[in-house]
Coordinates of C-alpha atoms in Angstrom, one line a residue:
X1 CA 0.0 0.0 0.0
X2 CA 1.4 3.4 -1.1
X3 CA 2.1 6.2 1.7
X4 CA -0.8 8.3 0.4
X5 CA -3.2 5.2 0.7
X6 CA -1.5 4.1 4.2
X7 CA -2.3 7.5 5.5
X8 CA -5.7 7.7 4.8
X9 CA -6.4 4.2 6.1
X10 CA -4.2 4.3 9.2
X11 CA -5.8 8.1 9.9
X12 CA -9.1 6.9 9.7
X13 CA -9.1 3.5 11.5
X14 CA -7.5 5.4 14.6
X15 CA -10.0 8.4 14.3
X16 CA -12.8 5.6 14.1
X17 CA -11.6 3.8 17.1
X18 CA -11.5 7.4 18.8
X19 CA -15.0 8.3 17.9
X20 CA -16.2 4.4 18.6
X21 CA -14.6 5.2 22.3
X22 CA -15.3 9.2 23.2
X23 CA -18.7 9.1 21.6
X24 CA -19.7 6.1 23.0
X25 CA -18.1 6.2 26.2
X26 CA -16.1 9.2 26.7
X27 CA -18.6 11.9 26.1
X28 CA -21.5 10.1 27.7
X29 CA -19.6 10.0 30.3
X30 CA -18.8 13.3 30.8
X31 CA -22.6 14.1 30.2
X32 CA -23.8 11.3 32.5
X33 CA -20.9 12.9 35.4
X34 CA -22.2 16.3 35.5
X35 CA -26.0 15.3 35.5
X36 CA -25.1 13.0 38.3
X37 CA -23.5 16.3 40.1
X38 CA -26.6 18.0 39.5
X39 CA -28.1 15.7 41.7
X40 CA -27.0 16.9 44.8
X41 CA -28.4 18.9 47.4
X42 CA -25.3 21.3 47.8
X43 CA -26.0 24.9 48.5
X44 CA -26.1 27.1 45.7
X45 CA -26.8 24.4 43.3
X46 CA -30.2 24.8 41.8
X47 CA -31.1 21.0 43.0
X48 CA -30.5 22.3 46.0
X49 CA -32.9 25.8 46.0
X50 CA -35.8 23.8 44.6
X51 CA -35.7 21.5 47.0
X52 CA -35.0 24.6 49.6
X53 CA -38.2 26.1 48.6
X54 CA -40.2 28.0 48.1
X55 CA -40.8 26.1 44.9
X56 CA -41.1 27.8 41.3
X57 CA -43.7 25.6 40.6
X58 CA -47.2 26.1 42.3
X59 CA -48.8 23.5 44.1
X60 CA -52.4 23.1 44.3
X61 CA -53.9 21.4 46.9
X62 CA -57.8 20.3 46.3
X63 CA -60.1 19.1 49.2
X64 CA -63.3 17.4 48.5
X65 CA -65.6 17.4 51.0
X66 CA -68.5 14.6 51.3
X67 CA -71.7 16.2 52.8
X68 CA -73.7 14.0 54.5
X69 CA -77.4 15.0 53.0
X70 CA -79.8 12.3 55.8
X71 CA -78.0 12.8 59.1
X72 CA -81.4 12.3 61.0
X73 CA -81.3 8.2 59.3
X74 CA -78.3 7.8 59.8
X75 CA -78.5 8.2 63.3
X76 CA -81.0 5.6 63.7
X77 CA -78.6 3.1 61.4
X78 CA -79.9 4.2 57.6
X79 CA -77.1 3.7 54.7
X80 CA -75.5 8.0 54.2
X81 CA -76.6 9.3 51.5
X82 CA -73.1 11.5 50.2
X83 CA -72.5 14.5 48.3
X84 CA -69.6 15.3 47.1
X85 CA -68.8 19.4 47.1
X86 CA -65.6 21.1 45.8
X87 CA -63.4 21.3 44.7
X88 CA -61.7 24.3 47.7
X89 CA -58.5 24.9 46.1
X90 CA -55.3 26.1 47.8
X91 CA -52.0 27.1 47.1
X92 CA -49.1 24.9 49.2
X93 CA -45.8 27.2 49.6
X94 CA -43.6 24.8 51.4
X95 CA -40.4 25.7 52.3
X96 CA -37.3 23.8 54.3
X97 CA -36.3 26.1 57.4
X98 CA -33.5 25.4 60.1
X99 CA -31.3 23.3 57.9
X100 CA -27.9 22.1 59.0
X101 CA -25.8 19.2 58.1
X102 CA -26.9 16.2 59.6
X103 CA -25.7 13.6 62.3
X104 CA -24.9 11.0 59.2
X105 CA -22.9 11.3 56.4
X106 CA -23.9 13.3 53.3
X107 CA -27.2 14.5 54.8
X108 CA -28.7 17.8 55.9
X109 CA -31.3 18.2 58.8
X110 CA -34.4 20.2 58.3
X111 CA -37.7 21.0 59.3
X112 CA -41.1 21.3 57.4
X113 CA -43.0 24.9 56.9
X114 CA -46.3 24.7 54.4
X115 CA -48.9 27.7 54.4
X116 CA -52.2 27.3 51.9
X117 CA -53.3 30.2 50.3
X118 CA -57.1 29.8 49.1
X119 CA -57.4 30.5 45.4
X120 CA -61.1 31.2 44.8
X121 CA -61.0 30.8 41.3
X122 CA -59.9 27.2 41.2
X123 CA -62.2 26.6 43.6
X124 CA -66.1 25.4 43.6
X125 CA -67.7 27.4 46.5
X126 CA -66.5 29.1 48.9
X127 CA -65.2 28.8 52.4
X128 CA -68.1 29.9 54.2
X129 CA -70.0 26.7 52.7
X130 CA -72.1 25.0 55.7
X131 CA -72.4 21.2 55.2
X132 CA -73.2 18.2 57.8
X133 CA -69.9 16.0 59.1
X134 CA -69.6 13.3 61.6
X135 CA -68.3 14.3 64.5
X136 CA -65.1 12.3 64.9
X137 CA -64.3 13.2 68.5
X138 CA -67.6 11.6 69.5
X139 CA -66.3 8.3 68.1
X140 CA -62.9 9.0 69.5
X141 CA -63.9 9.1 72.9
X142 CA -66.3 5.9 72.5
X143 CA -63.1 3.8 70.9
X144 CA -60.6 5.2 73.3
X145 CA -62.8 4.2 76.6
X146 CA -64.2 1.2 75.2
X147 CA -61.8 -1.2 77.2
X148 CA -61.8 0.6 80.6
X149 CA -62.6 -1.9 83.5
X150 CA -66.0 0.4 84.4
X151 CA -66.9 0.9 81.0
X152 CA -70.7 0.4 80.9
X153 CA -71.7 2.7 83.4
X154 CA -68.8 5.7 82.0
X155 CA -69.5 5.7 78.8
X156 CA -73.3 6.3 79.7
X157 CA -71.9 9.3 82.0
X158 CA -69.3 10.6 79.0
X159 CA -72.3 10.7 76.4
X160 CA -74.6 12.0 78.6
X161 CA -72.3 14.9 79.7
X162 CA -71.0 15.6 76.0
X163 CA -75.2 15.8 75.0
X164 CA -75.6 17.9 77.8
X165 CA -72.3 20.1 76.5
X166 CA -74.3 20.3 72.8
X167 CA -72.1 17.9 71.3
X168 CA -74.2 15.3 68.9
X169 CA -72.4 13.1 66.6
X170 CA -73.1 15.3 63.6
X171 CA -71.7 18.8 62.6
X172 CA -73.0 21.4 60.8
X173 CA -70.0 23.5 60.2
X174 CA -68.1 25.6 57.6
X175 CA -65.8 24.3 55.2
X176 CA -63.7 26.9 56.9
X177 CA -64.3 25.3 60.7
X178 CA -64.1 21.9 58.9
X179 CA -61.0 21.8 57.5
X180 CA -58.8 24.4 59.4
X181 CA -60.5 27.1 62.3
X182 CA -61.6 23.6 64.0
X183 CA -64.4 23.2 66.7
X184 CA -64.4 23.4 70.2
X185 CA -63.6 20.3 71.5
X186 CA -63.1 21.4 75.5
X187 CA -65.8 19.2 76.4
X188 CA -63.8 16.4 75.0
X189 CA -60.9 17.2 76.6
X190 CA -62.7 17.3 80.1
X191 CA -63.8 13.5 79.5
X192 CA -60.5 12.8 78.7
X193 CA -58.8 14.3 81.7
X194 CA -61.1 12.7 84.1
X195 CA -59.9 9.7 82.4
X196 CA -56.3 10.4 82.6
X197 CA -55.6 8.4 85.9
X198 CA -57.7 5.0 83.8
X199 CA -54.9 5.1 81.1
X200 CA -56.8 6.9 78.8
X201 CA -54.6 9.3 76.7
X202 CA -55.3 12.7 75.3
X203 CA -54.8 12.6 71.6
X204 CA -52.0 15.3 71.2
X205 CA -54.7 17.0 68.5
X206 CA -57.2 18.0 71.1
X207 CA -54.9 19.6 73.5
X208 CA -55.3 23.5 71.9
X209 CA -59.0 23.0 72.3
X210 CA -59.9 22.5 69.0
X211 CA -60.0 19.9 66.1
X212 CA -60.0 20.5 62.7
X213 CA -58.5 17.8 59.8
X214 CA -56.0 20.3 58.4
X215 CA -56.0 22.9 61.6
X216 CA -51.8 21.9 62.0
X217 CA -51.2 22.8 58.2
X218 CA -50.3 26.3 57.8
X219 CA -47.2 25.7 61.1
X220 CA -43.9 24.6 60.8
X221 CA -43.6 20.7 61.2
X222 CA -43.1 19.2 64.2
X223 CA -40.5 16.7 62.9
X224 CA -37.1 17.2 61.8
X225 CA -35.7 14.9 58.8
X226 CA -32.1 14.2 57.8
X227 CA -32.0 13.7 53.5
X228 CA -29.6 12.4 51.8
X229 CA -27.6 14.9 49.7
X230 CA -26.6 12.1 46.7
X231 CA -23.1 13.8 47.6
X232 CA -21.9 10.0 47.6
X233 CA -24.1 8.4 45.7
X234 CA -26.4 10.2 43.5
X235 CA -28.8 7.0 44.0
X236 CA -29.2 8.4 47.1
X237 CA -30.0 11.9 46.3
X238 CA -32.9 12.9 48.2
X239 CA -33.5 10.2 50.1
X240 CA -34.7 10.5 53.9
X241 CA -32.6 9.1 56.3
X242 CA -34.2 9.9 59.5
X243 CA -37.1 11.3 61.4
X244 CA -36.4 12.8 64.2
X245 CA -33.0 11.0 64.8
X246 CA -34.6 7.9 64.2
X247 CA -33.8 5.6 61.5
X248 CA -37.1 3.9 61.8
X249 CA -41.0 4.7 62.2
X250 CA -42.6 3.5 66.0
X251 CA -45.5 1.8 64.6
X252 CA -45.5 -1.3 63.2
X253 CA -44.5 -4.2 64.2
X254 CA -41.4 -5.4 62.4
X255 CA -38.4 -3.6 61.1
X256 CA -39.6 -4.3 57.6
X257 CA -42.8 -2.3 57.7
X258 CA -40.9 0.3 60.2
X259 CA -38.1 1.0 58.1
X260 CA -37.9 4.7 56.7
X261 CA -37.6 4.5 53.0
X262 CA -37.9 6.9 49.8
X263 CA -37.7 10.4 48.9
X264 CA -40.4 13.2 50.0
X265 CA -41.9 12.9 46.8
X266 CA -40.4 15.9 45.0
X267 CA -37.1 14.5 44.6
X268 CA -35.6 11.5 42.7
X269 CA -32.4 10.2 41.0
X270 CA -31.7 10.5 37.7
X271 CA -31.2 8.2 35.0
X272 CA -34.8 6.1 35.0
X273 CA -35.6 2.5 33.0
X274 CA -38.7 1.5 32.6
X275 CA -38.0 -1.2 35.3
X276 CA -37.0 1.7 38.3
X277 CA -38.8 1.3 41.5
X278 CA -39.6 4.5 42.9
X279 CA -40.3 5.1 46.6
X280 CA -42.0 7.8 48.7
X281 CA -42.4 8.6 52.6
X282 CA -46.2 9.6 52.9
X283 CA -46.3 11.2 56.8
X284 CA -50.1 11.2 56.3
X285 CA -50.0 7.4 56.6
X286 CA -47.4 6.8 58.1
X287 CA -45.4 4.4 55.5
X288 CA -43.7 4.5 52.1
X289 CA -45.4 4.6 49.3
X290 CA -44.2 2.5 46.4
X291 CA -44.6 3.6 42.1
X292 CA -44.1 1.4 39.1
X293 CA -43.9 2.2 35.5
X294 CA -46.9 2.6 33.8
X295 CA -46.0 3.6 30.3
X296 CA -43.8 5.9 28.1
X297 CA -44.8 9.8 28.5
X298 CA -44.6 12.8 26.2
X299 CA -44.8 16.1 28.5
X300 CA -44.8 19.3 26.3
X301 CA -42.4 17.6 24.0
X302 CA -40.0 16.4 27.1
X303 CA -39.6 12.5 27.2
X304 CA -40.6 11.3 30.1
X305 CA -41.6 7.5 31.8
X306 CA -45.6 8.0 34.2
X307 CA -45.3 5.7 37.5
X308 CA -48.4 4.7 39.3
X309 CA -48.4 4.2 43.0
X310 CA -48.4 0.5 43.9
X311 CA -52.0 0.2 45.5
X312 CA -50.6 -3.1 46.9
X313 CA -50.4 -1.1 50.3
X314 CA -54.3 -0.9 50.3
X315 CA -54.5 -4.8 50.1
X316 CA -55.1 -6.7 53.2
X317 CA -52.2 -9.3 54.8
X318 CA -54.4 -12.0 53.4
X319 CA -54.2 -10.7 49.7
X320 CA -50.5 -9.2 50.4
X321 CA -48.7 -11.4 52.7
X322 CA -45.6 -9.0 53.0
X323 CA -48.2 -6.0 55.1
X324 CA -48.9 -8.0 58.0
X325 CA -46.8 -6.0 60.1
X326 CA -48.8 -3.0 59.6
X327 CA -51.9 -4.8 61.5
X328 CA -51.9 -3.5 64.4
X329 CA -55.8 -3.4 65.4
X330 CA -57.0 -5.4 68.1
X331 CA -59.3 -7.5 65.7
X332 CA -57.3 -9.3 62.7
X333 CA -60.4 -9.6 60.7
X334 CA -60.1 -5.4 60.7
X335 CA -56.7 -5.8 58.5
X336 CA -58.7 -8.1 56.0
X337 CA -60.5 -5.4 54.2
X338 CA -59.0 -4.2 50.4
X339 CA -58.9 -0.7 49.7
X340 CA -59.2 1.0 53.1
X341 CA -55.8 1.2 55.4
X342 CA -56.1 2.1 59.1
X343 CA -54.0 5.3 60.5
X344 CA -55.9 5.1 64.2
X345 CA -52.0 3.7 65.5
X346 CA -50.0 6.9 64.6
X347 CA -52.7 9.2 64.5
X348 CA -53.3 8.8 68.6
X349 CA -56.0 6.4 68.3
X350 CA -58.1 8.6 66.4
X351 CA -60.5 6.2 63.9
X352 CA -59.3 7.1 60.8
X353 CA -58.6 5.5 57.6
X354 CA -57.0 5.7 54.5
X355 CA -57.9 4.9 50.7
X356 CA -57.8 5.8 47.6
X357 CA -61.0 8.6 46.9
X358 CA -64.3 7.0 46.0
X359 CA -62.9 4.0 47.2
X360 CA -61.5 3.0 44.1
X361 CA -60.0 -0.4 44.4
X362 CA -61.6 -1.3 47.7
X363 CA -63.7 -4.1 48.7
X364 CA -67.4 -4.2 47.0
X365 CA -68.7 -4.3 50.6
X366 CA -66.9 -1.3 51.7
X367 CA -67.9 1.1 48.9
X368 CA -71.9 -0.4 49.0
X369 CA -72.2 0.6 52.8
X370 CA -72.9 4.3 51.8
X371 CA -74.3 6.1 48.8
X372 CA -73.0 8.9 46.6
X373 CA -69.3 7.4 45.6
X374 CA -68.8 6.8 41.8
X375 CA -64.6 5.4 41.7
X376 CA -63.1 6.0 38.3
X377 CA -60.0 5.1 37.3
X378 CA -58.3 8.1 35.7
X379 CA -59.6 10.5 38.0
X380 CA -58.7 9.2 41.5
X381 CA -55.4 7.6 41.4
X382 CA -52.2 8.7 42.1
X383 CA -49.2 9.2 39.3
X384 CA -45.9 10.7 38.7
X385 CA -44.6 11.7 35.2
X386 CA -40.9 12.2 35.7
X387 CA -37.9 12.9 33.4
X388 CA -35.7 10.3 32.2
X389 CA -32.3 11.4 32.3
X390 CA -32.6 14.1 35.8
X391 CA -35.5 12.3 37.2
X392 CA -37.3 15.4 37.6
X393 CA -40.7 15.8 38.5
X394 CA -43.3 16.7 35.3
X395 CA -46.1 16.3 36.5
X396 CA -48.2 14.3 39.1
X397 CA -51.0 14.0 40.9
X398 CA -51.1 12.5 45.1
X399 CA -54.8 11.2 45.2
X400 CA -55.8 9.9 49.0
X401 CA -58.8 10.1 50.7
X402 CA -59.2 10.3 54.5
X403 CA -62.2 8.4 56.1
X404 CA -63.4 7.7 60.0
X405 CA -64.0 4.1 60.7
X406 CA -68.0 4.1 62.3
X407 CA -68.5 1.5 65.2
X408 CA -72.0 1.8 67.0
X409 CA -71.6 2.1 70.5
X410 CA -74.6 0.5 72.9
X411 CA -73.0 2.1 76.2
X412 CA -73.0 5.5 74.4
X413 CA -77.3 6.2 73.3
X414 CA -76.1 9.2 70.9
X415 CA -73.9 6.3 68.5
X416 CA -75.9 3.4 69.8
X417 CA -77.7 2.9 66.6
X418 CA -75.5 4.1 63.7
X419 CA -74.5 1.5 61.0
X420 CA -71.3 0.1 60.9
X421 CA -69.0 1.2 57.9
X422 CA -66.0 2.9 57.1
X423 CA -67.7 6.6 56.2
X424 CA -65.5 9.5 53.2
X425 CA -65.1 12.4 55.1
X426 CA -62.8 13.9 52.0
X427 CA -60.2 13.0 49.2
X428 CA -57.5 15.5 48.5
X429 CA -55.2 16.1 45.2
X430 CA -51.6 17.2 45.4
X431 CA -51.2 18.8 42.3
X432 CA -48.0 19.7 40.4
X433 CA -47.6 20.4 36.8
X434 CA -44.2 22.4 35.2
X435 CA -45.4 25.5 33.1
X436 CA -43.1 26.2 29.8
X437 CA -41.3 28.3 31.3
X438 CA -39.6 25.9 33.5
X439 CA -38.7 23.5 30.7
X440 CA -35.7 25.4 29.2
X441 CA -33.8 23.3 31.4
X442 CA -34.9 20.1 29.8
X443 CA -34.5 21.8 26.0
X444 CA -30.8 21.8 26.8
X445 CA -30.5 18.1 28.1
X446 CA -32.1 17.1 24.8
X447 CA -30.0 19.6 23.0
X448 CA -27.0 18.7 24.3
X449 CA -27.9 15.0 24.1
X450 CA -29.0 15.1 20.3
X451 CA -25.3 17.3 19.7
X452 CA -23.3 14.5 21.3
X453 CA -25.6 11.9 18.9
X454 CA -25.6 13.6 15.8
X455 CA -21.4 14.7 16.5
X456 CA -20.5 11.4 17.2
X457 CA -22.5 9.7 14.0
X458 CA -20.5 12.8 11.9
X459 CA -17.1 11.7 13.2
X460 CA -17.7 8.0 12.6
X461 CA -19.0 8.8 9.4
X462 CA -15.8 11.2 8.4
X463 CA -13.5 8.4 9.6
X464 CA -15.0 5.5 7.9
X465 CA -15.2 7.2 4.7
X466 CA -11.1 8.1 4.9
X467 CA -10.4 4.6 5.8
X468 CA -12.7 3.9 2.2
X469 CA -11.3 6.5 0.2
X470 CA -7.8 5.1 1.6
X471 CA -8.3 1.2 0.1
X472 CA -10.3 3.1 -2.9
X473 CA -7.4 4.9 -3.9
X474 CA -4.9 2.0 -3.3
X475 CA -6.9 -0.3 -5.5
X476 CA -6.9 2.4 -8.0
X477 CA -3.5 3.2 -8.3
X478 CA -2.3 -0.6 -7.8
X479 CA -5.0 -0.7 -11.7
X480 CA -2.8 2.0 -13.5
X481 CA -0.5 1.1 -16.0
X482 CA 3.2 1.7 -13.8
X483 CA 4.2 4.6 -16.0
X484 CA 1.3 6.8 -14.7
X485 CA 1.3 5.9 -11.1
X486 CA 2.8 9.1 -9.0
X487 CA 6.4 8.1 -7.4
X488 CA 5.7 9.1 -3.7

């Protein structure tokens, strides 16, 4: 092979192994390195001030309240009738106050501040709506008293006292009083002190002297957490370590349903397959949530995979062998149930429940005991489009719905007679959705991606056709006659 033809060949082969290895590897990896540094909560870094807060990215929380249109039957044990009024909209501006680096390794400690905003024009109604509740103190006092030694004759005493106080078992209150003002529940609290020496604790939410489902919302959380800042391993990133100092929840009753897994929900690691298991710490009940993929996504042109939350959680230990650790109520056949999980243990006794809204997924039984609930699918369950490469949220909807488990009570005449049923009080959506303005970020990923692609394809191309033009020349020359080949 002449030195013109060598050139060409020996230029090319080594430029094609070059491109083979930097645009395969090389460059990838530089990309794939400084995405994984952009998953890490280190200050300054804009990981970091999203996750700091305030968000620039609204939230919307929506409540959905079921009225309960037949109090007067119920009373006496007739199936509730339910009306479903809302959506009452609000704005969630969560920040993360008093941070510090935490006890462990690669994490920072930090606490919780939230404050909703009502945003009439989202909204169906106003605050100032009056509708008919249960009255879930009531039951709270009847289930917390139930097992003292004297029951029969104090429970008589306590209803008697709370009828004489005005207390019935039914509200009719504000949406306002409902969900955050709260009512009066002094009487309650008298009951329960009387009680104190019997055993019988006061549930930590009755202690300001009043109750309402979301009155704790606009405050800075109780509860510090320690997260994970993926300085280490940016599998990590954003992952809650601890809660208060403690590695693991006080609940349940093994280590498996205790232990403190996932993200808060706003946070995940990059680089997602379709087979990626996501995980989420849900302090409104108490356990990690789990997400799987659903299907392949396309978010305002952004490329993206949708997980759905695992509803396996709602399935009983019978169904689900591996949540038998979360049944913690006195009567086993209580953890049997699909669709409805209990929060009474780390809620302080209160008789509340968990499930998705409408009851979507739960047992037929459940969702026949009242009237007015019409489950569909694509409207009440939870999902979360994310990114592929950054893992960052698109879009996604939390979907739960909070309920009060009814038990009659024949000590107590007020609740003597009422059915027994696990009764909607209201579902909630966590809303989330990126405007345009906050996918530049993305265009470059996919800018920078298709660059590296297209660039690499070029050089490839550029270096195979030397190594052709090298052998086409060679072949050429070695074809002409040897007084016209050129002596070099």
């Amino acid at each position: 092979m002449n030195k013109f033809s060598l050139v060409f060949v020996c230029g090319g082969a080594i430029a094609l192994a070059l491109s083979l290895v930097m645009g395969w590897l090389g460059v990838t990896h530089i990309v794939r390195g400084q995405i994984k540094k952009s998953a890490r909560l280190v200050k300054g870094r804009d990981s970091y001030n999203r996750w700091k807060g305030p968000p620039n990215v609204p939230i919307y929380i929506k409540i959905f309240i079921f009225n309960i249109t037949n109090p007067e039957q119920v009373k006496t044990g007739g199936k509730p009738i339910l009306e479903e009024i809302g959506p009452y909209t609000y704005m969630d501006r969560r920040t993360k106050i008093e941070i510090e680096k935490g006890e462990r390794n690669h994490t920072l400690e930090y606490r919780n501040k939230r404050m909703l905003s009502f945003n009439q024009e989202m909204s169906v109604g106003v605050e100032s709506d009056m509708l008919n509740v249960i009255n879930v103190p009531f039951l709270t006092v009847s289930k917390l008293t139930v097992g003292l030694e004297d029951a029969d004759s104090v429970q008589t005493i306590m209803d008697g006292k709370l009828v004489e106080a005005g207390e019935g078992i039914f509200k009719f209150l504000s949406v306002r009083e409902f969900l955050f003002d709260g009512v009066c529940v002094e009487s309650f609290l008298e009951i329960f002190q009387v009680q104190e020496s019997n055993d019988t604790k006061i549930p930590e939410c009755f202690l300001d002297g009043k109750y309402g489902f979301l009155e704790g919302s606009n405050k800075t959380d109780d509860f510090y957490y320690e997260v994970n800042t993926g300085e280490f391993n940016y599998k990590d990133f954003g992952k809650i370590e601890a809660r208060n100092n403690e590695t693991h929840l006080p609940w349940w009753k093994h280590e498996s349903c205790n232990s403190l897994n996932g993200t808060d929900g706003t946070l995940f690691s990059p680089f997602l397959t379709r087979e990626t298991r996501l995980k989420s710490y849900l302090p409104e009940i108490c356990r990690t949530l789990n997400y799987v993929y659903e299907k392949d996504i396309n978010f305002k042109g952004v490329a993206g995979y949708q997980f759905m939350m695992d509803t396996k959680i709602f399935q009983g230990s019978h169904h689900t062998p591996e949540n038998w650790c979360y049944c913690v109520d006195a009567d086993p056949k209580a953890c049997e149930r699909n669709g409805v999980i209990s929060i009474a243990h780390c809620n302080d006794g209160l008789p509340l429940s968990i499930s998705l809204p409408h009851f979507l997924g739960a047992d037929e039984q459940i969702r026949e005991a009242v009237d007015g609930i019409q489950p569909i699918q694509e409207n009440h369950t939870t999902f979360i489009d994310l990114e592929i490469t950054t893992g960052r949220v698109l879009k996604s909807a939390k979907r739960l719905q909070l309920n009060v488990d009814v038990q009659p009570n024949p000590r107590m005449p007020t609740i003597a007679k009422l059915p027994i049923l696990t009764l909607p009080i209201l579902w909630m959506e966590e809303y989330i959705e990126l405007r345009e303005e906050n996918l530049k970020y993305f265009e470059n990923i996919k800018f920078i991606g298709e660059f590296v692609d297209n660039t690499k394809w070029l050089f490839v191309a550029g270096s195979f056709a030397c190594v052709v033009i090298g052998i086409v020349v060679d072949s050429a020359l070695d074809l002409m006659p040897l007084n016209l080949k050129p002596n070099y």
